[in-house]
Tab-separated table of C-alpha atoms in Angstrom:
chain	number	residue	atom	x	y	z
G	6	MET	CA	-46.425	74.412	-11.085
G	7	SER	CA	-47.401	73.112	-14.530
G	8	LEU	CA	-46.675	69.670	-15.879
G	9	VAL	CA	-44.639	69.219	-19.068
G	10	CYS	CA	-44.759	66.243	-21.416
G	11	ALA	CA	-41.350	64.495	-21.730
G	12	ILE	CA	-41.969	63.929	-25.442
G	13	SER	CA	-43.436	67.214	-26.716
G	14	ASN	CA	-42.031	69.483	-23.974
G	15	GLU	CA	-45.499	71.120	-23.780
G	16	VAL	CA	-48.237	71.237	-21.137
G	17	PRO	CA	-50.323	68.073	-21.670
G	18	GLU	CA	-54.079	68.141	-22.003
G	19	HIS	CA	-54.419	64.627	-20.589
G	20	PRO	CA	-51.316	64.066	-18.454
G	21	CYS	CA	-50.268	60.649	-17.245
G	22	VAL	CA	-47.187	59.259	-15.562
G	23	SER	CA	-45.119	56.174	-16.379
G	24	PRO	CA	-44.315	54.042	-13.300
G	25	VAL	CA	-41.231	52.757	-15.140
G	26	SER	CA	-39.444	56.094	-15.675
G	27	ASN	CA	-41.587	58.365	-13.434
G	28	GLN	CA	-41.907	60.793	-16.347
G	29	VAL	CA	-45.062	62.765	-17.324
G	30	PHE	CA	-46.475	62.297	-20.829
G	31	GLU	CA	-49.406	63.427	-22.965
G	32	ARG	CA	-51.558	60.278	-22.961
G	33	ARG	CA	-52.185	60.161	-26.688
G	34	LEU	CA	-48.447	60.558	-27.446
G	35	ILE	CA	-47.301	57.875	-25.034
G	36	GLU	CA	-50.011	55.499	-26.211
G	37	LYS	CA	-48.868	55.880	-29.823
G	38	PHE	CA	-45.276	55.335	-28.782
G	39	ILE	CA	-46.162	52.222	-26.772
G	40	ALA	CA	-48.190	50.863	-29.666
G	41	GLU	CA	-45.176	51.198	-31.980
G	42	ASN	CA	-42.354	50.232	-29.639
G	43	GLY	CA	-43.783	48.641	-26.486
G	44	VAL	CA	-41.210	50.342	-24.225
G	45	ASP	CA	-40.841	53.469	-22.156
G	46	PRO	CA	-39.288	56.187	-24.406
G	47	MET	CA	-36.992	57.466	-21.657
G	48	ASN	CA	-35.197	54.329	-20.487
G	49	GLY	CA	-36.281	51.610	-22.965
G	50	GLN	CA	-37.914	49.427	-20.280
G	51	PRO	CA	-41.084	47.440	-21.191
G	52	LEU	CA	-44.270	49.486	-20.732
G	53	SER	CA	-47.976	48.892	-21.472
G	54	GLU	CA	-50.935	51.262	-21.643
G	55	GLU	CA	-52.468	49.598	-18.564
G	56	GLN	CA	-49.498	50.667	-16.478
G	57	LEU	CA	-49.990	54.374	-17.217
G	58	ILE	CA	-51.381	56.392	-14.322
G	59	ASP	CA	-53.605	59.391	-15.071
G	60	ILE	CA	-52.971	62.654	-13.306
G	61	LYS	CA	-56.053	64.552	-12.233
G	62	VAL	CA	-55.849	68.248	-13.033
G	63	SER	CA	-58.503	70.915	-13.415
G	64	HIS	CA	-59.101	72.021	-16.998
G	65	PRO	CA	-60.969	75.096	-18.194
G	66	ILE	CA	-64.272	74.281	-19.857
G	67	ARG	CA	-63.876	74.616	-23.598
G	68	PRO	CA	-66.819	74.968	-25.939
G	69	LYS	CA	-67.277	72.061	-28.268
G	70	ALA	CA	-66.939	72.690	-31.961
G	71	PRO	CA	-70.166	72.667	-33.982
G	72	SER	CA	-70.643	69.252	-35.486
G	73	SER	CA	-72.024	70.653	-38.716
G	74	THR	CA	-68.724	72.204	-39.806
G	75	SER	CA	-65.458	70.638	-40.968
G	76	ILE	CA	-63.287	72.630	-38.560
G	77	PRO	CA	-63.152	69.833	-35.951
G	78	ALA	CA	-61.991	67.423	-38.615
G	79	ILE	CA	-59.266	69.847	-39.684
G	80	LEU	CA	-58.183	70.386	-36.106
G	81	LYS	CA	-58.094	66.624	-35.534
G	82	SER	CA	-55.922	66.208	-38.610
G	83	LEU	CA	-53.568	68.944	-37.492
G	84	GLN	CA	-53.400	67.406	-34.028
G	85	ASP	CA	-52.492	64.011	-35.467
G	86	GLU	CA	-49.765	65.567	-37.627
G	87	TRP	CA	-48.359	67.428	-34.658
G	88	ASP	CA	-48.288	64.253	-32.593
G	89	ALA	CA	-46.414	62.430	-35.375
G	90	VAL	CA	-43.879	65.268	-35.676
G	91	MET	CA	-43.259	65.227	-31.920
G	92	LEU	CA	-42.719	61.470	-31.868
G	93	HIS	CA	-40.377	61.644	-34.895
G	94	SER	CA	-38.409	64.522	-33.369
G	95	PHE	CA	-37.942	62.591	-30.139
G	96	THR	CA	-36.735	59.527	-32.035
G	97	LEU	CA	-34.238	61.639	-34.015
G	98	ARG	CA	-32.833	63.136	-30.833
G	99	GLN	CA	-32.227	59.668	-29.424
G	100	GLN	CA	-30.584	58.478	-32.647
G	101	LEU	CA	-28.341	61.573	-32.754
G	102	GLN	CA	-27.110	60.930	-29.230
G	103	THR	CA	-26.368	57.285	-30.034
G	104	THR	CA	-24.518	58.243	-33.245
G	105	ARG	CA	-22.367	60.777	-31.393
G	106	GLN	CA	-21.302	58.144	-28.874
G	107	GLU	CA	-20.460	55.635	-31.622
G	108	LEU	CA	-18.441	58.258	-33.543
G	109	SER	CA	-16.493	59.242	-30.447
G	110	HIS	CA	-15.622	55.600	-29.802
G	111	ALA	CA	-14.585	55.066	-33.440
G	112	LEU	CA	-12.307	58.132	-33.382
G	113	TYR	CA	-10.660	56.928	-30.181
G	114	GLN	CA	-10.016	53.502	-31.726
G	115	HIS	CA	-8.561	55.115	-34.875
G	116	ASP	CA	-6.210	57.311	-32.852
G	117	ALA	CA	-5.036	54.345	-30.780
G	118	ALA	CA	-4.421	52.293	-33.931
G	119	CYS	CA	-2.335	55.107	-35.476
G	120	ARG	CA	-0.196	55.318	-32.338
G	121	VAL	CA	0.415	51.565	-32.334
G	122	ILE	CA	1.352	51.594	-36.028
G	123	ALA	CA	3.796	54.492	-35.499
G	124	ARG	CA	5.442	52.728	-32.554
G	125	LEU	CA	5.757	49.425	-34.426
G	126	THR	CA	7.204	51.206	-37.476
G	127	LYS	CA	9.798	52.915	-35.267
G	128	GLU	CA	10.733	49.604	-33.619
G	129	VAL	CA	11.087	47.835	-36.984
G	130	THR	CA	13.290	50.660	-38.302
G	131	ALA	CA	15.497	50.525	-35.193
G	132	ALA	CA	15.732	46.736	-35.463
G	133	ARG	CA	16.761	46.910	-39.129
G	134	GLU	CA	19.453	49.481	-38.340
G	135	ALA	CA	20.722	47.271	-35.515
G	136	LEU	CA	20.760	44.221	-37.785
G	137	ALA	CA	22.756	46.192	-40.344
G	138	THR	CA	25.558	46.628	-37.821
G	139	LEU	CA	25.867	42.897	-37.004
G	140	LYS	CA	28.868	41.230	-38.640
G	141	PRO	CA	31.721	38.904	-37.825
G	142	GLN	CA	34.135	40.671	-35.453
G	143	ALA	CA	37.027	40.806	-37.931
G	144	GLY	CA	38.155	44.319	-38.811
G	145	LEU	CA	36.390	47.233	-40.441
G	146	VAL	CA	34.410	45.319	-43.035
G	147	ALA	CA	31.039	46.519	-44.270
G	148	PRO	CA	28.152	44.458	-42.863
G	149	GLN	CA	26.152	42.077	-45.000
G	150	SER	CA	22.787	43.213	-46.275
G	151	ILE	CA	19.793	42.557	-44.050
G	152	GLU	CA	17.953	40.878	-46.906
G	153	ARG	CA	20.367	37.919	-46.715
G	154	CYS	CA	18.961	36.961	-43.316
G	155	SER	CA	16.384	34.225	-43.830
G	156	LEU	CA	14.425	35.159	-40.698
G	157	PRO	CA	12.009	38.101	-40.715
G	158	VAL	CA	12.942	40.862	-38.270
G	159	PRO	CA	10.383	40.064	-35.513
G	160	LEU	CA	11.312	36.339	-35.570
G	161	PHE	CA	15.016	37.158	-35.552
G	162	LEU	CA	14.517	39.371	-32.503
G	163	MET	CA	12.786	36.547	-30.652
G	164	PHE	CA	15.835	34.339	-31.178
G	165	CYS	CA	18.264	37.095	-30.091
G	166	PRO	CA	17.074	38.280	-26.628
G	167	VAL	CA	20.599	39.173	-25.510
G	168	LEU	CA	21.304	41.455	-28.454
G	169	PHE	CA	17.957	43.263	-28.500
G	170	GLN	CA	16.473	44.208	-25.159
G	171	GLY	CA	13.105	45.916	-25.362
G	172	GLY	CA	11.755	48.132	-28.112
G	173	GLY	CA	13.016	51.490	-26.918
G	174	GLY	CA	16.526	51.392	-28.328
G	175	GLU	CA	18.102	49.957	-25.178
G	176	PRO	CA	21.810	49.074	-25.356
G	177	MET	CA	23.090	45.636	-26.175
G	178	GLU	CA	25.077	43.538	-23.707
G	179	VAL	CA	28.390	45.066	-22.612
G	180	SER	CA	31.454	43.324	-24.073
G	181	GLU	CA	33.802	41.443	-21.764
G	182	GLN	CA	37.365	42.619	-21.226
G	183	VAL	CA	40.037	40.664	-23.080
G	184	GLY	CA	43.064	42.320	-21.471
G	185	MET	CA	46.027	44.318	-22.787
G	186	SER	CA	48.607	41.944	-24.213
G	187	GLN	CA	52.314	42.615	-24.050
G	188	GLU	CA	52.255	43.187	-27.803
G	189	ILE	CA	49.724	46.013	-27.430
G	190	ILE	CA	51.664	47.604	-24.557
G	191	GLN	CA	54.861	47.481	-26.617
G	192	LYS	CA	53.032	49.061	-29.555
G	193	LEU	CA	51.890	51.915	-27.322
G	194	GLN	CA	55.384	52.381	-25.930
G	195	ASP	CA	57.042	52.447	-29.364
G	196	LYS	CA	54.559	55.042	-30.629
G	197	ALA	CA	55.058	57.188	-27.531
G	198	THR	CA	58.842	57.138	-27.983
G	199	VAL	CA	58.561	58.410	-31.558
G	200	LEU	CA	55.981	61.071	-30.664
G	201	THR	CA	57.934	62.348	-27.672
G	202	THR	CA	61.035	62.887	-29.801
G	203	GLU	CA	59.056	64.721	-32.492
G	204	ARG	CA	57.147	66.766	-29.954
G	205	LYS	CA	60.270	68.027	-28.242
G	206	LYS	CA	61.660	69.176	-31.581
G	207	ARG	CA	58.455	70.997	-32.512
G	208	GLY	CA	58.115	72.545	-29.065
G	209	LYS	CA	61.260	74.622	-29.527
G	210	THR	CA	59.890	76.611	-32.466
G	211	VAL	CA	56.560	78.074	-33.519
G	212	PRO	CA	55.285	76.943	-36.958
G	213	GLU	CA	56.084	79.469	-39.674
G	214	ASP	CA	52.542	79.349	-41.053
G	215	LEU	CA	50.911	80.012	-37.683
G	216	VAL	CA	48.586	83.032	-37.868
G	217	ARG	CA	49.944	85.968	-35.864
G	218	ALA	CA	47.972	87.327	-32.941
G	219	GLU	CA	47.401	90.685	-34.641
G	220	ASP	CA	45.894	88.908	-37.674
G	221	LEU	CA	43.862	86.564	-35.498
G	222	SER	CA	42.243	89.547	-33.799
G	223	LYS	CA	40.826	90.605	-37.188
G	224	TYR	CA	38.885	87.346	-37.705
G	225	ARG	CA	35.220	87.748	-38.596
G	226	GLN	CA	32.412	85.349	-39.385
G	227	VAL	CA	32.676	84.265	-43.022
G	228	ALA	CA	30.108	81.445	-43.222
G	229	SER	CA	27.196	79.987	-41.289
G	230	HIS	CA	25.335	76.743	-42.046
G	231	ALA	CA	22.129	75.806	-40.218
G	232	GLY	CA	20.801	72.909	-42.300
G	233	LEU	CA	23.092	70.086	-41.186
G	234	HIS	CA	20.793	68.588	-38.555
G	235	SER	CA	17.048	68.219	-38.060
G	236	ALA	CA	15.111	71.370	-37.221
G	237	SER	CA	12.528	69.385	-35.246
G	238	VAL	CA	15.179	68.367	-32.666
G	239	PRO	CA	17.569	71.346	-32.839
G	240	GLY	CA	21.099	71.412	-31.553
G	241	ILE	CA	24.661	70.443	-32.572
G	242	LEU	CA	26.173	68.872	-29.448
G	243	CYS	CA	29.760	68.171	-30.564
G	244	MET	CA	32.165	68.655	-33.469
G	245	ASP	CA	35.629	67.729	-34.748
G	246	LEU	CA	37.844	68.531	-37.744
G	247	CYS	CA	39.547	65.947	-39.940
G	248	PRO	CA	43.288	66.234	-39.053
G	249	SER	CA	44.404	65.420	-42.606
G	250	ASP	CA	41.856	67.719	-44.297
G	251	THR	CA	40.429	70.458	-42.072
G	252	ASN	CA	37.824	71.236	-44.730
G	253	LYS	CA	36.020	68.118	-43.464
G	254	VAL	CA	33.933	68.939	-40.382
G	255	LEU	CA	32.270	66.269	-38.244
G	256	THR	CA	29.225	67.084	-36.088
G	257	GLY	CA	26.910	65.163	-33.765
G	258	GLY	CA	23.381	66.330	-33.083
G	259	ALA	CA	20.426	66.059	-30.752
G	260	ASP	CA	18.598	64.441	-33.699
G	261	LYS	CA	20.732	61.243	-33.155
G	262	ASN	CA	22.638	61.787	-36.424
G	263	VAL	CA	26.326	62.189	-37.269
G	264	VAL	CA	27.053	64.539	-40.188
G	265	VAL	CA	30.218	64.989	-42.264
G	266	PHE	CA	30.323	68.457	-43.866
G	267	ASP	CA	32.727	69.765	-46.519
G	268	LYS	CA	33.623	73.365	-45.723
G	269	SER	CA	35.114	74.144	-49.143
G	270	GLU	CA	32.238	72.610	-51.131
G	271	GLU	CA	29.640	73.825	-48.601
G	272	GLN	CA	27.719	70.566	-48.769
G	273	ILE	CA	26.998	67.503	-46.632
G	274	VAL	CA	29.237	64.538	-47.467
G	275	ALA	CA	27.431	61.938	-45.342
G	276	THR	CA	24.605	61.683	-42.814
G	277	LEU	CA	25.172	58.679	-40.552
G	278	LYS	CA	22.162	57.237	-38.705
G	279	GLY	CA	22.056	54.468	-36.114
G	280	HIS	CA	22.219	55.898	-32.600
G	281	THR	CA	18.978	55.685	-30.634
G	282	LYS	CA	19.745	58.768	-28.542
G	283	LYS	CA	21.515	62.093	-29.098
G	284	VAL	CA	25.178	62.115	-30.198
G	285	THR	CA	27.448	63.777	-27.610
G	286	SER	CA	31.005	62.988	-28.818
G	287	VAL	CA	32.567	62.661	-32.296
G	288	ILE	CA	36.113	62.061	-33.579
G	289	TYR	CA	37.546	62.047	-37.115
G	290	HIS	CA	40.281	59.463	-37.818
G	291	PRO	CA	43.516	61.222	-38.857
G	292	SER	CA	44.406	58.916	-41.755
G	293	GLN	CA	41.309	56.901	-42.700
G	294	SER	CA	37.853	57.803	-43.988
G	295	VAL	CA	36.457	56.667	-40.661
G	296	VAL	CA	34.722	58.572	-37.863
G	297	PHE	CA	33.657	57.680	-34.327
G	298	SER	CA	30.671	58.736	-32.256
G	299	ALA	CA	29.330	58.189	-28.741
G	300	SER	CA	25.896	58.578	-27.229
G	301	PRO	CA	23.857	58.195	-24.033
G	302	ASP	CA	22.500	55.013	-25.684
G	303	CYS	CA	25.631	53.382	-24.126
G	304	THR	CA	27.291	52.616	-27.488
G	305	ILE	CA	30.320	53.804	-29.427
G	306	ARG	CA	29.939	53.513	-33.196
G	307	VAL	CA	32.584	53.319	-35.912
G	308	TRP	CA	31.402	54.693	-39.267
G	309	SER	CA	32.727	54.461	-42.806
G	310	VAL	CA	32.336	57.895	-44.393
G	311	THR	CA	32.794	56.489	-47.895
G	312	ALA	CA	30.172	53.755	-47.515
G	313	GLY	CA	27.965	55.889	-45.285
G	314	ASN	CA	27.222	53.128	-42.784
G	315	CYS	CA	28.163	51.785	-39.356
G	316	VAL	CA	30.943	49.181	-39.533
G	317	GLN	CA	31.520	48.544	-35.842
G	318	VAL	CA	29.700	48.972	-32.530
G	319	VAL	CA	31.756	49.058	-29.328
G	320	ARG	CA	29.812	48.216	-26.187
G	321	ALA	CA	32.155	49.160	-23.381
G	322	HIS	CA	29.775	50.764	-20.881
G	323	GLU	CA	26.536	50.256	-18.998
G	324	GLY	CA	25.853	53.999	-18.722
G	325	SER	CA	25.873	57.029	-21.011
G	326	VAL	CA	29.169	57.457	-22.882
G	327	THR	CA	30.401	60.967	-22.017
G	328	GLY	CA	33.779	61.255	-23.746
G	329	LEU	CA	35.927	59.838	-26.574
G	330	SER	CA	39.591	60.125	-27.480
G	331	LEU	CA	41.512	58.340	-30.242
G	332	HIS	CA	44.991	57.018	-29.445
G	333	ALA	CA	47.875	58.294	-31.571
G	334	THR	CA	48.248	54.838	-33.173
G	335	GLY	CA	44.776	55.249	-34.655
G	336	ASP	CA	43.855	51.724	-33.501
G	337	PHE	CA	42.448	52.265	-30.013
G	338	LEU	CA	39.723	54.332	-28.405
G	339	LEU	CA	39.522	55.771	-24.908
G	340	SER	CA	36.003	56.317	-23.572
G	341	SER	CA	34.481	57.615	-20.344
G	342	SER	CA	31.020	57.016	-18.979
G	343	GLU	CA	28.494	57.832	-16.309
G	344	ASP	CA	28.946	54.233	-15.120
G	345	GLN	CA	32.164	55.592	-13.444
G	346	TYR	CA	34.501	53.595	-15.738
G	347	TRP	CA	36.968	54.531	-18.431
G	348	ALA	CA	37.549	51.918	-21.140
G	349	PHE	CA	40.304	51.212	-23.666
G	350	SER	CA	38.989	49.427	-26.763
G	351	ASP	CA	40.266	48.028	-30.070
G	352	ILE	CA	38.398	49.745	-32.919
G	353	GLN	CA	39.231	47.002	-35.438
G	354	THR	CA	37.502	44.228	-33.485
G	355	GLY	CA	35.198	46.222	-31.217
G	356	ARG	CA	36.641	44.409	-28.200
G	357	VAL	CA	37.118	46.100	-24.839
G	358	LEU	CA	40.736	45.600	-23.771
G	359	THR	CA	40.441	47.043	-20.268
G	360	LYS	CA	38.041	48.957	-18.004
G	361	VAL	CA	39.010	50.822	-14.828
G	362	THR	CA	37.211	52.862	-12.185
G	363	ASP	CA	38.309	54.784	-9.115
G	364	GLU	CA	36.347	52.846	-6.514
G	365	ALA	CA	37.298	55.311	-3.783
G	366	ALA	CA	35.773	58.242	-5.679
G	367	GLY	CA	32.631	56.522	-6.935
G	368	VAL	CA	31.547	59.346	-9.277
G	369	ALA	CA	30.597	59.562	-12.936
G	370	LEU	CA	33.272	60.432	-15.513
G	371	THR	CA	32.282	63.362	-17.714
G	372	CYS	CA	35.070	63.548	-20.351
G	373	ALA	CA	38.346	61.935	-21.438
G	374	GLN	CA	41.376	62.942	-23.513
G	375	PHE	CA	44.718	61.326	-24.411
G	376	HIS	CA	47.981	63.194	-23.930
G	377	PRO	CA	49.673	63.489	-27.363
G	378	ASP	CA	52.247	60.822	-26.397
G	379	GLY	CA	49.448	58.354	-25.676
G	380	LEU	CA	50.743	56.810	-22.452
G	381	ILE	CA	48.809	59.048	-20.088
G	382	PHE	CA	45.379	60.628	-20.332
G	383	GLY	CA	43.040	62.840	-18.363
G	384	THR	CA	39.428	62.372	-17.286
G	385	GLY	CA	36.960	64.844	-15.830
G	386	THR	CA	34.506	63.916	-13.099
G	387	ALA	CA	31.082	65.012	-11.949
G	388	ASP	CA	32.588	66.162	-8.625
G	389	SER	CA	34.889	68.788	-10.233
G	390	GLN	CA	38.105	66.729	-10.370
G	391	ILE	CA	40.637	66.254	-13.180
G	392	LYS	CA	42.311	62.861	-12.923
G	393	ILE	CA	45.490	61.851	-14.772
G	394	TRP	CA	45.909	58.126	-15.503
G	395	ASP	CA	48.810	55.888	-16.539
G	396	LEU	CA	47.472	53.732	-19.379
G	397	LYS	CA	49.991	50.872	-19.102
G	398	GLU	CA	49.634	50.547	-15.328
G	399	ARG	CA	45.930	51.521	-15.363
G	400	THR	CA	46.406	53.632	-12.254
G	401	ASN	CA	45.462	57.168	-11.213
G	402	VAL	CA	48.758	59.091	-10.935
G	403	ALA	CA	47.593	62.687	-10.306
G	404	ASN	CA	44.519	64.740	-9.453
G	405	PHE	CA	43.813	68.413	-10.064
G	406	PRO	CA	40.977	70.004	-8.057
G	407	GLY	CA	39.785	73.571	-8.540
G	408	HIS	CA	36.573	73.486	-10.551
G	409	SER	CA	33.276	74.204	-8.857
G	410	GLY	CA	31.141	72.036	-11.141
G	411	PRO	CA	31.416	68.998	-13.446
G	412	VAL	CA	34.408	69.134	-15.806
G	413	THR	CA	32.886	68.926	-19.282
G	414	SER	CA	35.987	69.141	-21.485
G	415	ILE	CA	39.718	68.388	-21.419
G	416	ALA	CA	42.174	69.481	-24.125
G	417	PHE	CA	45.936	68.855	-24.336
G	418	SER	CA	47.981	71.002	-26.679
G	419	GLU	CA	49.641	68.980	-29.435
G	420	ASN	CA	53.066	69.788	-28.014
G	421	GLY	CA	51.945	68.334	-24.689
G	422	TYR	CA	52.879	71.397	-22.639
G	423	TYR	CA	49.414	72.648	-21.728
G	424	LEU	CA	46.185	71.150	-20.432
G	425	ALA	CA	42.946	73.141	-20.631
G	426	THR	CA	39.797	72.088	-18.763
G	427	GLY	CA	36.328	73.489	-18.287
G	428	GLY	CA	33.713	74.139	-20.973
G	429	LYS	CA	34.223	73.302	-24.660
G	430	THR	CA	37.940	73.976	-25.202
G	431	TRP	CA	40.458	73.643	-28.039
G	432	LEU	CA	44.211	74.271	-28.009
G	433	ASN	CA	45.815	74.685	-31.422
G	434	LYS	CA	48.732	72.375	-32.248
G	435	SER	CA	51.476	74.782	-31.260
G	436	GLY	CA	49.789	75.501	-27.952
G	437	THR	CA	49.805	79.218	-28.777
G	438	TYR	CA	46.065	79.877	-28.798
G	439	LEU	CA	43.226	78.582	-26.657
G	440	ALA	CA	39.591	78.713	-27.851
G	441	VAL	CA	36.784	78.374	-25.316
G	442	GLY	CA	33.081	77.936	-26.077
G	443	GLY	CA	30.163	78.629	-23.755
G	444	SER	CA	27.582	81.367	-23.965
G	445	ASP	CA	30.009	82.928	-26.480
G	446	ILE	CA	33.376	82.113	-28.108
G	447	ARG	CA	36.617	83.482	-26.688
G	448	VAL	CA	40.171	83.060	-27.931
G	449	TYR	CA	43.197	83.634	-25.678
G	450	ILE	CA	46.953	83.822	-26.211
G	451	CYS	CA	48.584	81.203	-23.987
G	452	LYS	CA	51.226	82.296	-21.450
G	453	GLN	CA	49.962	85.893	-21.601
G	454	TRP	CA	46.344	84.714	-21.137
G	455	SER	CA	45.077	87.830	-22.829
G	456	GLU	CA	41.829	87.742	-24.815
G	457	VAL	CA	42.240	88.139	-28.573
G	458	LEU	CA	38.713	87.466	-29.849
G	459	ASN	CA	35.169	87.347	-28.552
G	460	PHE	CA	32.303	86.199	-30.786
G	461	SER	CA	28.637	86.107	-29.772
G	462	ASP	CA	27.074	85.132	-33.110
G	463	HIS	CA	25.420	81.957	-31.842
G	464	SER	CA	21.892	82.351	-30.492
G	465	GLY	CA	22.308	79.226	-28.329
G	466	LEU	CA	24.987	77.619	-26.175
G	467	VAL	CA	28.278	76.954	-28.025
G	468	THR	CA	28.968	73.211	-27.846
G	469	GLY	CA	32.114	72.913	-29.966
G	470	VAL	CA	35.080	75.007	-31.136
G	471	ALA	CA	38.078	74.012	-33.268
G	472	PHE	CA	41.063	75.641	-34.974
G	473	GLY	CA	42.005	74.870	-38.551
G	474	GLU	CA	45.622	74.058	-39.453
G	475	ASN	CA	47.911	76.699	-37.902
G	476	ALA	CA	44.800	78.642	-36.823
G	477	GLN	CA	44.024	79.578	-40.447
G	478	PHE	CA	40.352	79.570	-39.427
G	479	LEU	CA	38.159	78.936	-36.405
G	480	SER	CA	34.978	76.834	-36.489
G	481	SER	CA	32.176	76.575	-33.957
G	482	ALA	CA	28.873	74.743	-33.441
G	483	GLY	CA	25.996	75.372	-31.070
G	484	MET	CA	22.538	74.542	-29.831
G	485	ASP	CA	21.121	76.967	-32.404
G	486	ARG	CA	21.808	74.161	-34.960
G	487	SER	CA	24.377	76.258	-36.832
G	488	LEU	CA	27.966	75.581	-37.854
G	489	LYS	CA	30.000	78.788	-38.230
G	490	PHE	CA	33.439	79.625	-39.627
G	491	TYR	CA	35.664	82.613	-38.815
G	492	SER	CA	38.729	83.898	-40.657
G	493	LEU	CA	40.134	87.020	-42.267
């Protein structure tokens, strides 16, 4: 077995070993290295020529060069040059290794710094949006500008630990219940009396402008819009039509945004940002330029479409908000949540009037919907139940079993005669047609329960369906990020 020099990687003529690193070297190379650096080249420990130990090996007898020629001098010069090249090459290899390690460390530090900057930027943005929603609890008044606050955002957050918990968009403290006054109960009763009388009159006749079943069966897709929500987080999770102008379509997306879209103009009217998690429920106010949204971030937000900002935040729940329904007065919101409670809140002040749970059931509520008269409402549960509640008495008055999974949607017909439950459902005002969304869209004629239409244009799950006035058109939204319209 031959010995190899650790510096030149060649068989040494005069081998020696270093007791510091136990490596074999060519004596002349190691002596030059020690003279220049005073350390062992392999581990950097102090080393002197006296410490080197020669290795005895047998060498072939080589004839000596004639002293009268210059060849020995040339060979000596070449040998010296070779030794210098070997030493320089070894030093470069060590420097290269050190530089690689330093570069790797620098890149790691740069990547970590970029991540910290991105997280801090996101937290500052979320804090500014939250500050923009703070205002005196006195009606739907636009909040004051953030710039008027004399404290910088981080300092303001330190002085408001109750309002801002953590940096991940966690919900603020849940509002306390203030109770339903006799004045509010009387207001609900008076509205119900008027609506019941009108509903009974309308229930006797079918609207003259209602599209006939034979015309409805001819509906085809006439428009599709896929640019309302972010493509990076695809999916429209809920939708609603403005009752006073069905050209206005409201959608909530997985991208945490609420979008108001004008069907006739084919353009976005407003993009409302503020939720810290996806938007799962949206409602359009019937008489004001105001919309409502709910999210698993445990908040309900009231938005001004005209101003394009959040004017009220209702904190009624400690869990994800799963359903919203606006009372016929237009002043109160019903909400359901995974915290097992339903809540009745005043949208003008953001105050929670009452919260109720069925302690015997102890299951999450998955949806909620007012009856058109406004004195009773239905909720769906995670254990397949439909519960009917009396709002004034705040008691559970009826239960309807039958589903085999969580009830994700409840829809009363406007005339109050029918209740549809299951997937995404929509009964038109007359209660004549029922639209159901799931893997496709199906429309049925009530009473006969015969299928009139079946659309499978969405490439993802259908998350919302809605009829226009008198079923003049049908709209749908889905996880494929598209909003579609169907008519003749």
